[in-house]
Short mmCIF file of C-alpha atoms in Angstrom, two decimals:
data_model
loop_
_atom_site.label_atom_id
_atom_site.label_comp_id
_atom_site.label_asym_id
_atom_site.label_seq_id
_atom_site.Cartn_x
_atom_site.Cartn_y
_atom_site.Cartn_z
CA UNK A 1 -3.70 35.04 -22.52
CA UNK A 2 -4.43 37.07 -19.63
CA UNK A 3 -3.18 40.04 -18.86
CA UNK A 4 -0.11 39.88 -17.09
CA UNK A 5 -0.72 42.50 -14.65
CA UNK A 6 0.05 42.78 -10.93
CA UNK A 7 -3.75 42.78 -10.15
CA UNK A 8 -5.84 39.65 -9.69
CA UNK A 9 -7.45 38.12 -12.55
CA UNK A 10 -11.20 37.11 -12.17
CA UNK A 11 -12.73 34.72 -14.31
CA UNK A 12 -16.22 34.08 -15.15
CA UNK A 13 -17.51 30.52 -14.66
CA UNK A 14 -21.28 29.33 -16.08
CA UNK A 15 -22.74 25.96 -14.80
CA UNK A 16 -24.90 23.87 -17.18
CA UNK A 17 -28.35 25.17 -15.56
CA UNK A 18 -26.88 28.97 -16.76
CA UNK A 19 -25.55 30.18 -13.20
CA UNK A 20 -22.52 32.73 -13.42
CA UNK A 21 -19.85 32.47 -10.92
CA UNK A 22 -16.79 35.33 -10.53
CA UNK A 23 -13.55 33.19 -9.10
CA UNK A 24 -9.92 34.22 -8.92
CA UNK A 25 -7.72 32.73 -11.85
CA UNK A 26 -5.33 31.85 -9.07
CA UNK A 27 -8.09 29.46 -7.17
CA UNK A 28 -9.74 28.23 -10.81
CA UNK A 29 -6.66 26.76 -12.17
CA UNK A 30 -6.44 24.33 -9.79
CA UNK A 31 -8.77 22.58 -12.44
CA UNK A 32 -6.51 21.76 -15.32
CA UNK A 33 -9.20 21.44 -17.65
CA UNK A 34 -9.49 25.55 -16.72
CA UNK A 35 -5.94 26.07 -16.53
CA UNK A 36 -5.51 25.02 -20.04
CA UNK A 37 -8.64 26.74 -21.39
CA UNK A 38 -6.96 30.06 -19.81
CA UNK A 39 -3.37 28.96 -21.04
CA UNK A 40 -4.73 28.74 -24.47
CA UNK A 41 -6.52 32.58 -24.48
CA UNK A 42 -9.87 30.72 -24.37
CA UNK A 43 -10.80 32.27 -20.56
CA UNK A 44 -11.74 35.91 -21.71
CA UNK A 45 -14.98 35.98 -21.52
CA UNK A 46 -17.35 33.77 -19.80
CA UNK A 47 -16.44 29.80 -19.12
CA UNK A 48 -19.10 27.22 -20.14
CA UNK A 49 -18.80 24.31 -17.73
CA UNK A 50 -21.50 22.28 -19.49
CA UNK A 51 -21.02 19.41 -17.29
CA UNK A 52 -21.64 20.79 -13.78
CA UNK A 53 -24.56 22.22 -12.21
CA UNK A 54 -24.83 25.59 -10.37
CA UNK A 55 -25.27 23.67 -6.61
CA UNK A 56 -21.87 21.71 -7.22
CA UNK A 57 -19.93 24.40 -9.12
CA UNK A 58 -21.07 26.83 -5.82
CA UNK A 59 -19.33 24.18 -3.91
CA UNK A 60 -16.13 23.21 -5.90
CA UNK A 61 -15.62 27.03 -5.98
CA UNK A 62 -15.54 27.00 -2.19
CA UNK A 63 -13.18 24.22 -2.01
CA UNK A 64 -10.89 26.08 -4.79
CA UNK A 65 -10.87 29.42 -2.54
CA UNK A 66 -10.77 27.39 0.25
CA UNK A 67 -7.76 25.32 -0.27
CA UNK A 68 -5.69 27.91 -2.38
CA UNK A 69 -5.88 30.23 0.34
CA UNK A 70 -3.86 27.57 2.28
CA UNK A 71 0.07 27.50 1.52
CA UNK A 72 2.57 24.59 0.97
CA UNK A 73 1.21 22.61 4.00
CA UNK A 74 0.06 19.57 3.03
CA UNK A 75 -0.88 18.56 6.57
CA UNK A 76 -3.04 21.92 6.39
CA UNK A 77 -4.48 20.96 3.00
CA UNK A 78 -5.58 17.65 4.35
CA UNK A 79 -7.36 18.51 7.20
CA UNK A 80 -9.20 21.51 4.93
CA UNK A 81 -10.27 18.73 2.61
CA UNK A 82 -11.50 16.70 5.57
CA UNK A 83 -13.51 19.14 6.88
CA UNK A 84 -14.79 20.11 3.63
CA UNK A 85 -16.37 17.01 2.86
CA UNK A 86 -17.36 15.79 6.20
CA UNK A 87 -21.03 17.24 5.99
CA UNK A 88 -21.53 16.49 2.29
CA UNK A 89 -24.52 13.81 1.68
CA UNK A 90 -23.64 10.80 -0.94
CA UNK A 91 -25.33 12.45 -3.79
CA UNK A 92 -23.43 15.69 -3.20
CA UNK A 93 -20.00 13.64 -3.19
CA UNK A 94 -21.36 11.63 -6.31
CA UNK A 95 -22.03 14.78 -8.30
CA UNK A 96 -18.53 16.31 -6.76
CA UNK A 97 -16.73 12.91 -8.11
CA UNK A 98 -18.32 13.95 -11.79
CA UNK A 99 -17.04 17.52 -11.27
CA UNK A 100 -13.74 16.80 -10.13
CA UNK A 101 -13.39 14.88 -13.04
CA UNK A 102 -14.35 17.09 -15.62
CA UNK A 103 -12.69 19.84 -14.35
CA UNK A 104 -9.67 17.58 -13.91
CA UNK A 105 -8.70 18.35 -10.35
CA UNK A 106 -6.96 15.50 -9.04
CA UNK A 107 -6.39 16.46 -5.36
CA UNK A 108 -10.54 16.84 -5.06
CA UNK A 109 -11.06 13.73 -7.08
CA UNK A 110 -8.65 11.76 -4.75
CA UNK A 111 -10.40 13.32 -1.45
CA UNK A 112 -13.56 12.69 -2.34
CA UNK A 113 -13.12 9.01 -3.70
CA UNK A 114 -11.38 8.15 -0.18
CA UNK A 115 -14.33 9.84 1.34
CA UNK A 116 -16.96 7.45 -0.39
CA UNK A 117 -14.63 4.61 0.03
CA UNK A 118 -14.20 5.27 3.60
CA UNK A 119 -17.93 4.70 4.39
CA UNK A 120 -17.90 1.32 2.62
CA UNK A 121 -15.13 -0.02 5.42
CA UNK A 122 -16.46 -2.68 7.76
CA UNK A 123 -19.72 -2.70 6.13
CA UNK A 124 -22.40 -5.48 5.18
CA UNK A 125 -22.88 -6.11 1.33
CA UNK A 126 -26.59 -5.19 2.11
CA UNK A 127 -25.59 -2.15 4.27
CA UNK A 128 -23.49 -0.95 0.96
CA UNK A 129 -26.78 -1.75 -1.66
CA UNK A 130 -29.06 0.12 0.72
CA UNK A 131 -26.74 3.03 1.39
CA UNK A 132 -25.92 3.44 -2.48
CA UNK A 133 -29.32 2.37 -3.66
CA UNK A 134 -27.56 -0.53 -5.73
CA UNK A 135 -30.16 -3.32 -6.99
CA UNK A 136 -28.61 -7.06 -6.56
CA UNK A 137 -28.81 -8.22 -9.94
CA UNK A 138 -27.31 -11.61 -8.99
CA UNK A 139 -29.49 -14.62 -8.34
CA UNK A 140 -29.26 -16.50 -4.90
CA UNK A 141 -27.44 -19.44 -7.30
CA UNK A 142 -24.69 -16.68 -8.54
CA UNK A 143 -24.07 -14.90 -5.26
CA UNK A 144 -23.48 -17.96 -3.67
CA UNK A 145 -21.08 -19.06 -6.31
CA UNK A 146 -19.42 -15.43 -6.38
CA UNK A 147 -19.32 -15.95 -2.33
CA UNK A 148 -17.57 -19.12 -3.27
CA UNK A 149 -14.70 -17.79 -5.71
CA UNK A 150 -12.51 -16.62 -2.64
CA UNK A 151 -13.48 -18.98 0.34
CA UNK A 152 -12.68 -18.07 3.52
CA UNK A 153 -10.49 -21.07 3.84
CA UNK A 154 -8.85 -20.02 7.37
CA UNK A 155 -12.30 -20.42 9.07
CA UNK A 156 -11.87 -23.17 11.39
CA UNK A 157 -8.83 -24.22 10.38
CA UNK A 158 -6.95 -25.69 13.64
CA UNK A 159 -3.59 -24.94 14.14
CA UNK A 160 -1.28 -27.63 14.02
CA UNK A 161 0.55 -29.03 17.10
CA UNK A 162 3.48 -31.02 15.80
CA UNK A 163 5.74 -28.35 17.07
CA UNK B 1 -20.70 26.87 -27.18
CA UNK B 2 -17.60 28.15 -28.34
CA UNK B 3 -15.84 27.41 -25.09
CA UNK B 4 -17.38 24.04 -24.78
CA UNK B 5 -15.77 22.96 -28.27
CA UNK B 6 -12.40 24.57 -27.45
CA UNK B 7 -12.77 22.51 -23.99
CA UNK B 8 -13.12 19.08 -25.64
CA UNK B 9 -10.60 19.70 -28.29
CA UNK B 10 -8.32 20.52 -25.37
CA UNK B 11 -9.01 17.55 -23.65
CA UNK B 12 -7.83 15.28 -26.86
CA UNK B 13 -4.72 17.06 -27.11
CA UNK B 14 -3.60 16.68 -23.40
CA UNK B 15 -2.81 13.77 -21.21
CA UNK B 16 -5.59 13.65 -18.15
CA UNK B 17 -5.37 11.79 -15.49
CA UNK B 18 -8.73 10.55 -15.68
CA UNK B 19 -11.22 9.18 -18.44
CA UNK B 20 -12.69 12.37 -19.90
CA UNK B 21 -16.61 11.51 -20.45
CA UNK B 22 -19.50 13.36 -20.64
CA UNK B 23 -21.99 12.89 -18.52
CA UNK B 24 -25.55 14.08 -17.88
CA UNK B 25 -25.89 15.68 -14.44
CA UNK B 26 -29.23 15.26 -12.93
CA UNK B 27 -30.42 16.07 -9.39
CA UNK B 28 -30.41 12.26 -8.89
CA UNK B 29 -26.37 11.63 -9.33
CA UNK B 30 -25.55 8.44 -7.22
CA UNK B 31 -22.87 6.12 -6.89
CA UNK B 32 -24.32 3.66 -8.98
CA UNK B 33 -24.80 6.15 -11.72
CA UNK B 34 -20.94 7.10 -11.77
CA UNK B 35 -19.25 5.96 -15.07
CA UNK B 36 -17.30 2.54 -14.57
CA UNK B 37 -13.86 4.51 -14.51
CA UNK B 38 -14.81 6.87 -11.58
CA UNK B 39 -16.41 4.07 -9.93
CA UNK B 40 -12.71 1.75 -10.42
CA UNK B 41 -11.22 5.32 -8.72
CA UNK B 42 -13.29 4.95 -5.61
CA UNK B 43 -13.08 1.53 -5.65
CA UNK B 44 -9.28 1.74 -5.19
CA UNK B 45 -9.41 3.27 -2.37
CA UNK B 46 -11.52 0.69 -0.12
CA UNK B 47 -9.10 -1.93 1.84
CA UNK B 48 -8.48 -5.28 0.40
CA UNK B 49 -10.42 -6.83 3.08
CA UNK B 50 -13.59 -4.75 2.65
CA UNK B 51 -13.35 -5.65 -1.04
CA UNK B 52 -13.08 -9.01 -0.14
CA UNK B 53 -16.16 -9.22 2.21
CA UNK B 54 -18.09 -6.82 0.73
CA UNK B 55 -17.41 -4.63 -2.36
CA UNK B 56 -17.04 -7.56 -5.10
CA UNK B 57 -20.57 -9.23 -3.84
CA UNK B 58 -22.64 -6.02 -4.01
CA UNK B 59 -23.33 -6.46 -7.86
CA UNK B 60 -22.19 -7.46 -11.30
CA UNK B 61 -21.07 -4.86 -12.25
CA UNK B 62 -18.96 -3.70 -9.26
CA UNK B 63 -17.57 -7.49 -9.49
CA UNK B 64 -16.61 -6.96 -12.88
CA UNK B 65 -14.66 -3.89 -12.19
CA UNK B 66 -12.76 -5.32 -8.96
CA UNK B 67 -12.16 -9.18 -10.54
CA UNK B 68 -9.38 -8.37 -12.83
CA UNK B 69 -5.69 -7.80 -13.14
CA UNK B 70 -5.73 -4.19 -13.64
CA UNK B 71 -7.49 -3.35 -10.50
CA UNK B 72 -5.78 -5.89 -8.58
CA UNK B 73 -2.48 -4.33 -9.90
CA UNK B 74 -3.49 -0.62 -9.38
CA UNK B 75 -5.10 -1.48 -5.79
CA UNK B 76 -1.80 -2.86 -4.61
CA UNK B 77 0.21 0.00 -5.67
CA UNK B 78 -2.59 2.57 -3.81
CA UNK B 79 -2.22 0.45 -0.69
CA UNK B 80 -0.35 1.60 2.40
CA UNK B 81 1.92 -0.85 3.98
CA UNK B 82 2.21 -1.16 7.35
CA UNK B 83 3.59 -3.49 10.07
CA UNK B 84 2.39 -7.16 11.04
CA UNK B 85 3.10 -8.36 14.13
CA UNK B 86 2.87 -12.09 14.41
CA UNK B 87 2.09 -12.78 18.20
CA UNK B 88 4.36 -16.09 19.03
CA UNK B 89 1.62 -17.63 20.77
CA UNK B 90 -0.37 -20.59 19.42
CA UNK B 91 -4.01 -19.40 18.25
CA UNK B 92 -3.00 -15.83 18.60
CA UNK B 93 -3.88 -14.17 15.48
CA UNK B 94 -1.71 -11.64 13.35
CA UNK B 95 -2.08 -8.37 14.31
CA UNK B 96 -1.59 -5.49 10.98
CA UNK B 97 -1.38 -1.69 11.97
CA UNK B 98 -1.17 0.95 9.14
CA UNK B 99 -1.81 4.57 9.16
CA UNK B 100 -4.52 5.68 7.73
CA UNK B 101 -6.38 9.02 7.63
CA UNK B 102 -3.77 10.16 9.91
CA UNK B 103 -4.10 7.74 12.73
CA UNK B 104 -2.64 4.27 13.43
CA UNK B 105 -5.49 1.71 12.55
CA UNK B 106 -4.98 -1.75 14.12
CA UNK B 107 -6.55 -5.07 12.37
CA UNK B 108 -6.62 -8.68 13.44
CA UNK B 109 -6.15 -11.26 11.16
CA UNK B 110 -8.10 -14.24 10.87
CA UNK B 111 -5.25 -16.15 10.46
CA UNK B 112 -2.14 -17.53 12.99
CA UNK B 113 1.03 -18.04 11.72
CA UNK B 114 2.51 -20.98 12.63
CA UNK B 115 6.53 -20.56 11.84
CA UNK B 116 9.14 -17.83 12.45
CA UNK B 117 9.16 -14.61 10.74
CA UNK B 118 6.79 -14.73 7.94
CA UNK B 119 8.21 -13.72 4.26
CA UNK B 120 5.89 -11.26 2.65
CA UNK B 121 5.39 -9.63 -0.75
CA UNK B 122 2.61 -7.73 -2.32
CA UNK B 123 0.36 -9.13 0.62
CA UNK B 124 1.11 -12.73 -0.29
CA UNK B 125 2.77 -14.32 2.89
CA UNK B 126 4.99 -17.78 2.44
CA UNK B 127 5.44 -19.75 5.89
CA UNK B 128 5.11 -23.14 6.70
CA UNK B 129 5.02 -24.58 3.28
CA UNK B 130 1.95 -22.63 1.97
CA UNK B 131 1.27 -19.49 0.60
CA UNK B 132 -1.50 -17.12 1.83
CA UNK B 133 -3.21 -13.75 1.13
CA UNK B 134 -4.53 -12.79 4.93
CA UNK B 135 -6.58 -10.22 3.51
CA UNK B 136 -8.54 -12.50 1.33
CA UNK B 137 -7.76 -15.43 3.03
CA UNK B 138 -6.53 -17.43 0.29
CA UNK B 139 -4.50 -20.28 0.58
CA UNK B 140 -2.35 -22.12 -1.72
CA UNK B 141 -0.15 -25.01 -0.68
CA UNK B 142 3.72 -25.36 -1.73
CA UNK B 143 4.77 -28.84 -3.25
CA UNK B 144 6.66 -30.99 -0.26
CA UNK B 145 10.50 -30.74 -0.55
CA UNK B 146 11.62 -34.44 -1.15
CA UNK B 147 13.45 -35.71 0.53
CA UNK B 148 11.59 -34.17 3.67
CA UNK B 149 13.69 -32.01 5.67
CA UNK B 150 13.85 -31.37 9.11
CA UNK B 151 13.30 -28.23 11.26
CA UNK B 152 15.08 -24.99 10.04
CA UNK B 153 13.30 -24.26 7.32
CA UNK B 154 12.81 -20.48 6.36
CA UNK B 155 11.36 -19.10 3.19
CA UNK B 156 11.38 -15.93 0.70
CA UNK B 157 9.26 -14.82 -1.67
CA UNK B 158 9.60 -12.33 -4.46
CA UNK B 159 7.79 -11.36 -7.83
CA UNK B 160 9.50 -11.67 -11.18
CA UNK B 161 7.77 -8.68 -13.40
CA UNK B 162 8.69 -10.18 -16.33
CA UNK B 163 7.29 -13.27 -16.11
CA UNK B 164 4.58 -12.20 -13.57
CA UNK B 165 4.77 -15.08 -11.65
CA UNK B 166 5.83 -15.11 -7.74
CA UNK B 167 8.92 -17.25 -7.02
CA UNK B 168 9.81 -18.93 -3.39
CA UNK B 169 12.69 -19.58 -1.92
CA UNK B 170 13.33 -22.33 0.35
CA UNK B 171 16.46 -22.31 2.74
CA UNK B 172 16.95 -25.38 4.78
CA UNK B 173 19.27 -23.70 7.89
CA UNK B 174 21.26 -25.69 10.29
CA UNK B 175 20.36 -23.04 13.02
CA UNK B 176 17.07 -21.97 14.06
CA UNK B 177 18.47 -18.36 14.93
CA UNK B 178 20.72 -15.88 12.67
CA UNK B 179 23.01 -16.13 11.28
CA UNK B 180 21.45 -18.63 9.22
CA UNK B 181 23.92 -21.59 8.23
CA UNK B 182 22.23 -22.46 4.76
CA UNK B 183 22.51 -26.33 4.14
CA UNK B 184 19.94 -26.17 1.07
CA UNK B 185 18.53 -23.99 -0.84
CA UNK B 186 15.89 -24.50 -3.82
CA UNK B 187 13.28 -22.20 -5.86
CA UNK B 188 9.94 -22.72 -7.59
CA UNK B 189 6.97 -20.73 -9.41
CA UNK B 190 4.45 -20.58 -7.32
CA UNK B 191 0.94 -22.37 -8.50
CA UNK B 192 3.57 -23.32 -11.66
CA UNK B 193 6.19 -25.90 -10.72
CA UNK B 194 5.18 -29.01 -9.02
CA UNK B 195 8.69 -29.89 -7.26
CA UNK B 196 11.44 -27.64 -6.07
CA UNK B 197 14.53 -26.61 -8.02
CA UNK B 198 17.68 -26.76 -6.12
CA UNK B 199 19.67 -23.73 -6.39
CA UNK B 200 23.42 -23.79 -5.59
CA UNK B 201 24.26 -21.66 -3.08
CA UNK B 202 27.48 -22.00 -1.39
CA UNK B 203 27.15 -23.76 2.11
CA UNK B 204 27.20 -19.74 3.62
CA UNK B 205 26.71 -17.93 6.73
CA UNK B 206 24.14 -15.29 6.19
CA UNK B 207 21.61 -13.35 7.88
CA UNK B 208 17.73 -12.98 7.40
CA UNK B 209 16.64 -12.71 3.66
CA UNK B 210 15.48 -9.06 2.36
CA UNK B 211 13.23 -9.01 -0.56
CA UNK B 212 12.97 -5.93 -2.99
CA UNK B 213 11.38 -6.01 -6.58
CA UNK B 214 12.38 -9.15 -8.51
CA UNK B 215 15.23 -9.97 -5.89
CA UNK B 216 15.99 -11.90 -2.71
CA UNK B 217 19.02 -10.60 -0.88
CA UNK B 218 21.20 -11.93 2.22
CA UNK B 219 23.93 -9.89 4.10
CA UNK B 220 26.82 -12.21 4.27
CA UNK B 221 27.29 -12.95 8.37
CA UNK B 222 30.92 -11.81 7.89
CA UNK B 223 29.45 -8.66 7.25
CA UNK B 224 31.57 -8.29 4.21
CA UNK B 225 29.39 -9.18 1.13
CA UNK B 226 25.74 -8.79 0.54
CA UNK B 227 24.52 -12.31 -1.64
CA UNK B 228 21.54 -11.34 -3.99
CA UNK B 229 19.36 -13.77 -6.04
CA UNK B 230 17.51 -12.51 -9.05
CA UNK B 231 14.36 -14.77 -9.08
CA UNK B 232 13.82 -13.85 -13.11
CA UNK B 233 17.14 -15.46 -14.05
CA UNK B 234 17.41 -17.21 -10.91
CA UNK B 235 21.15 -16.23 -11.18
CA UNK B 236 23.22 -15.36 -7.69
CA UNK B 237 25.40 -12.39 -7.62
CA UNK B 238 27.70 -11.51 -4.63
CA UNK B 239 28.61 -7.63 -3.93
CA UNK B 240 30.56 -5.91 -1.46
CA UNK B 241 29.47 -3.85 1.23
CA UNK B 242 30.81 -0.18 1.01
CA UNK B 243 34.25 -0.46 3.30
CA UNK B 244 33.19 2.36 5.30
CA UNK B 245 30.13 0.47 6.63
CA UNK B 246 31.92 -2.84 7.33
CA UNK B 247 32.10 -3.65 11.15
CA UNK B 248 29.82 -0.94 12.04
CA UNK B 249 26.05 -1.69 13.28
CA UNK B 250 23.60 -1.79 10.37
CA UNK B 251 19.94 -2.67 9.62
CA UNK B 252 19.38 -4.28 5.86
CA UNK B 253 15.87 -3.04 4.71
CA UNK B 254 14.02 -3.07 1.43
CA UNK B 255 12.78 -0.07 0.05
CA UNK B 256 10.43 -1.70 -2.10
CA UNK B 257 12.14 -1.22 -5.39
CA UNK B 258 16.02 -1.65 -3.82
CA UNK B 259 17.67 -2.76 -1.18
CA UNK B 260 18.44 0.13 1.51
CA UNK B 261 21.51 0.19 4.32
CA UNK B 262 21.54 1.71 7.47
CA UNK B 263 24.95 2.61 8.94
CA UNK B 264 25.34 3.77 12.36
CA UNK B 265 27.45 6.59 12.19
CA UNK B 266 27.48 7.92 15.82
CA UNK B 267 24.49 9.04 18.34
CA UNK B 268 21.12 8.10 17.20
CA UNK B 269 22.23 8.95 13.43
CA UNK B 270 22.38 6.83 10.28
CA UNK B 271 23.81 7.09 7.03
CA UNK B 272 21.40 5.20 4.66
CA UNK B 273 22.78 3.78 1.49
CA UNK B 274 21.22 2.11 -1.41
CA UNK B 275 22.23 -0.94 -3.53
CA UNK B 276 21.09 -1.22 -7.42
CA UNK B 277 19.79 -4.74 -7.07
CA UNK B 278 21.29 -5.47 -10.75
CA UNK B 279 24.83 -3.98 -10.28
CA UNK B 280 25.48 -4.45 -7.04
CA UNK B 281 26.55 -0.73 -6.79
CA UNK B 282 26.03 1.30 -3.90
CA UNK B 283 25.15 4.98 -3.37
CA UNK B 284 25.16 6.75 0.01
CA UNK B 285 21.95 9.12 0.16
CA UNK B 286 21.25 10.98 3.46
CA UNK B 287 21.18 10.82 7.06
CA UNK B 288 18.78 10.13 9.34
CA UNK B 289 18.21 11.11 13.01
CA UNK B 290 16.70 8.89 15.63
CA UNK B 291 17.17 11.08 18.41
CA UNK B 292 13.54 12.27 18.69
CA UNK B 293 12.74 9.13 19.86
CA UNK B 294 14.83 9.35 22.92
CA UNK B 295 13.00 12.50 24.17
CA UNK B 296 9.51 10.68 23.17
CA UNK B 297 10.20 7.33 24.66
CA UNK B 298 12.96 7.99 27.02
CA UNK B 299 10.97 7.76 30.41
CA UNK B 300 10.22 4.50 29.39
CA UNK B 301 13.43 3.17 30.46
CA UNK B 302 16.21 4.14 33.37
CA UNK B 303 18.82 4.74 30.72
CA UNK B 304 17.39 5.23 26.85
CA UNK B 305 19.99 4.30 24.40
CA UNK B 306 19.78 3.29 20.57
CA UNK B 307 20.24 -0.42 21.68
CA UNK B 308 16.45 0.14 22.78
CA UNK B 309 15.31 0.84 19.28
CA UNK B 310 15.04 -1.76 16.81
CA UNK B 311 14.51 -1.11 13.20
CA UNK B 312 11.56 -2.90 11.31
CA UNK B 313 11.55 -1.65 7.67
CA UNK B 314 10.43 1.24 5.57
CA UNK B 315 6.83 1.96 5.34
CA UNK B 316 7.20 4.41 3.02
CA UNK B 317 10.75 5.34 1.42
CA UNK B 318 12.48 7.55 2.41
CA UNK B 319 10.61 9.23 4.82
CA UNK B 320 8.38 6.53 7.08
CA UNK B 321 10.24 4.13 9.14
CA UNK B 322 8.51 1.44 11.11
CA UNK B 323 10.37 0.81 14.51
CA UNK B 324 10.11 -0.54 17.96
CA UNK B 325 11.36 0.32 21.65
CA UNK B 326 12.59 -3.10 22.82
CA UNK B 327 11.97 -2.39 26.53
CA UNK B 328 8.55 -2.00 26.03
CA UNK B 329 5.41 -3.68 23.73
CA UNK B 330 5.69 -0.14 21.75
CA UNK B 331 5.22 -0.10 17.69
CA UNK B 332 6.52 3.26 16.25
CA UNK B 333 5.99 4.82 13.00
CA UNK B 334 8.24 7.64 12.22
CA UNK B 335 8.66 10.23 9.77
CA UNK B 336 12.24 10.45 9.61
CA UNK B 337 11.35 13.74 7.30
CA UNK B 338 8.95 15.49 9.57
CA UNK B 339 9.84 14.04 12.91
CA UNK B 340 6.19 12.91 13.35
CA UNK B 341 5.54 9.82 15.65
CA UNK B 342 2.85 7.37 15.86
CA UNK B 343 2.74 4.24 17.93
CA UNK B 344 0.75 1.37 19.13
CA UNK B 345 1.05 -0.77 21.65
CA UNK B 346 0.48 -4.95 21.43
CA UNK B 347 -0.85 -6.44 24.72
CA UNK B 348 -0.14 -10.42 24.69
CA UNK B 349 1.24 -11.92 28.04
CA UNK B 350 3.94 -13.73 25.93
CA UNK B 351 7.12 -11.79 25.10
CA UNK B 352 8.45 -12.45 21.87
CA UNK B 353 6.62 -11.05 18.84
CA UNK B 354 7.68 -11.32 15.15
CA UNK B 355 7.71 -7.80 13.31
CA UNK B 356 7.60 -7.19 9.65
CA UNK B 357 6.21 -4.74 6.85
CA UNK B 358 3.30 -5.88 4.97
CA UNK B 359 0.56 -4.55 2.75
CA UNK B 360 -3.19 -5.76 2.43
CA UNK B 361 -3.66 -6.47 -1.18
CA UNK B 362 -5.99 -8.58 -3.34
CA UNK B 363 -3.20 -10.17 -5.09
CA UNK B 364 -3.29 -14.03 -5.81
CA UNK B 365 -1.43 -16.34 -7.98
CA UNK B 366 -1.94 -16.48 -11.53
CA UNK B 367 -3.67 -19.95 -12.32
CA UNK B 368 -4.19 -21.09 -8.62
#
């Protein structure tokens, strides 16, 4: 168990590419994975995070420090999250989803998911495929069949005039 | 590696919100390479219309993740309820407004309501003898009632959770406006029944129906009782309104789970009561104050009073109320806890619109 003294405890996290990071325990325990390790007394030395690379871990630690510095004000936290994610590209966001999942940080997970989802709003199928580098594995016949599955039954329907 | 091993053991012991996976991170991570369960979480955040028009067509993997019951159900619970404004003019599409990312977002449905206030449940709307999902533009025609009924039919739709079916209640009323004089009442299981089953409902004078999870409620127009239909068992019950609430101005609104009653208790304050659908038992919960609306919208009318405020429903019980300011075309989304106010205006020439609470979803009827 971490020493229960008045001074803030610092943890050392190690990324999968062997970068070391110091972070205040109070910020790091936003990650349930890290919190569990601290509670189980496994956080004495260096905490290896096998699934997070240095670049992503640096970013996540920036987030941990930023969000834990904000007192219990959901609005302010939300605007911090928005600002934090505003300049991230898709690759970084995808890395963050994996990291947030591995570290079990639901608030970051939800925010990043929402951010990725947001870019899909009101966009064409082709745009989503291009932006995310997804190959269209439908044959033209299959794609037509999927479209047909949920036909736009209302298009062109006339209103009735018997009232 | 000691820490790593402990960490894995840890993950097995504790409940985790998201599925634990070991994924090799590389510098070329993209959305495509994310595991299915994480893609599932991301797609839950995409609005129903964009799933329908875009996401499900992207590739086979996305289609597989989206087009199943678990995704549709979770997407529904993830969705934000909003206000549907039914523009009472032929060929004017309905407007849907919800708060997303801190502001009101307005979208138009490719959809024209043809009848009085439509009934909505989990994204499904029933009116004019059909069920539709305006977000996915699917439509299912209900069987006609036989013998043919005249004008004055209205509907309610509710979800019966045990049988996982949607049930539609048809009411034939002698009057078009409230209070409704019920002449006939019938029910059917959507997508299953080929004809309506008659329900014995006393020839009652009632107000507009309110739907909660698995139940439809009608306040009796003499203000003394609430009439409740359990759509699962199709049994009616009647519960008295708390005595202190009788003969006081009130609104009946759905919290989703149960029926809430807002009773005016002086000034701009309302007492909020809640009824247990199963037992008809009422509990007084808290008070809300609409006074801040006066300061914000008081300038719109000569003398602002409570009659200018019309409650539409709960968007997020017990915090967010939808209402409108009757002297204007303003619809207001009001957080009764933080007193935060969002609003939007609906500009149309004709004066009479219907307002209701609705959520966009991917829900559709099983077997249709």
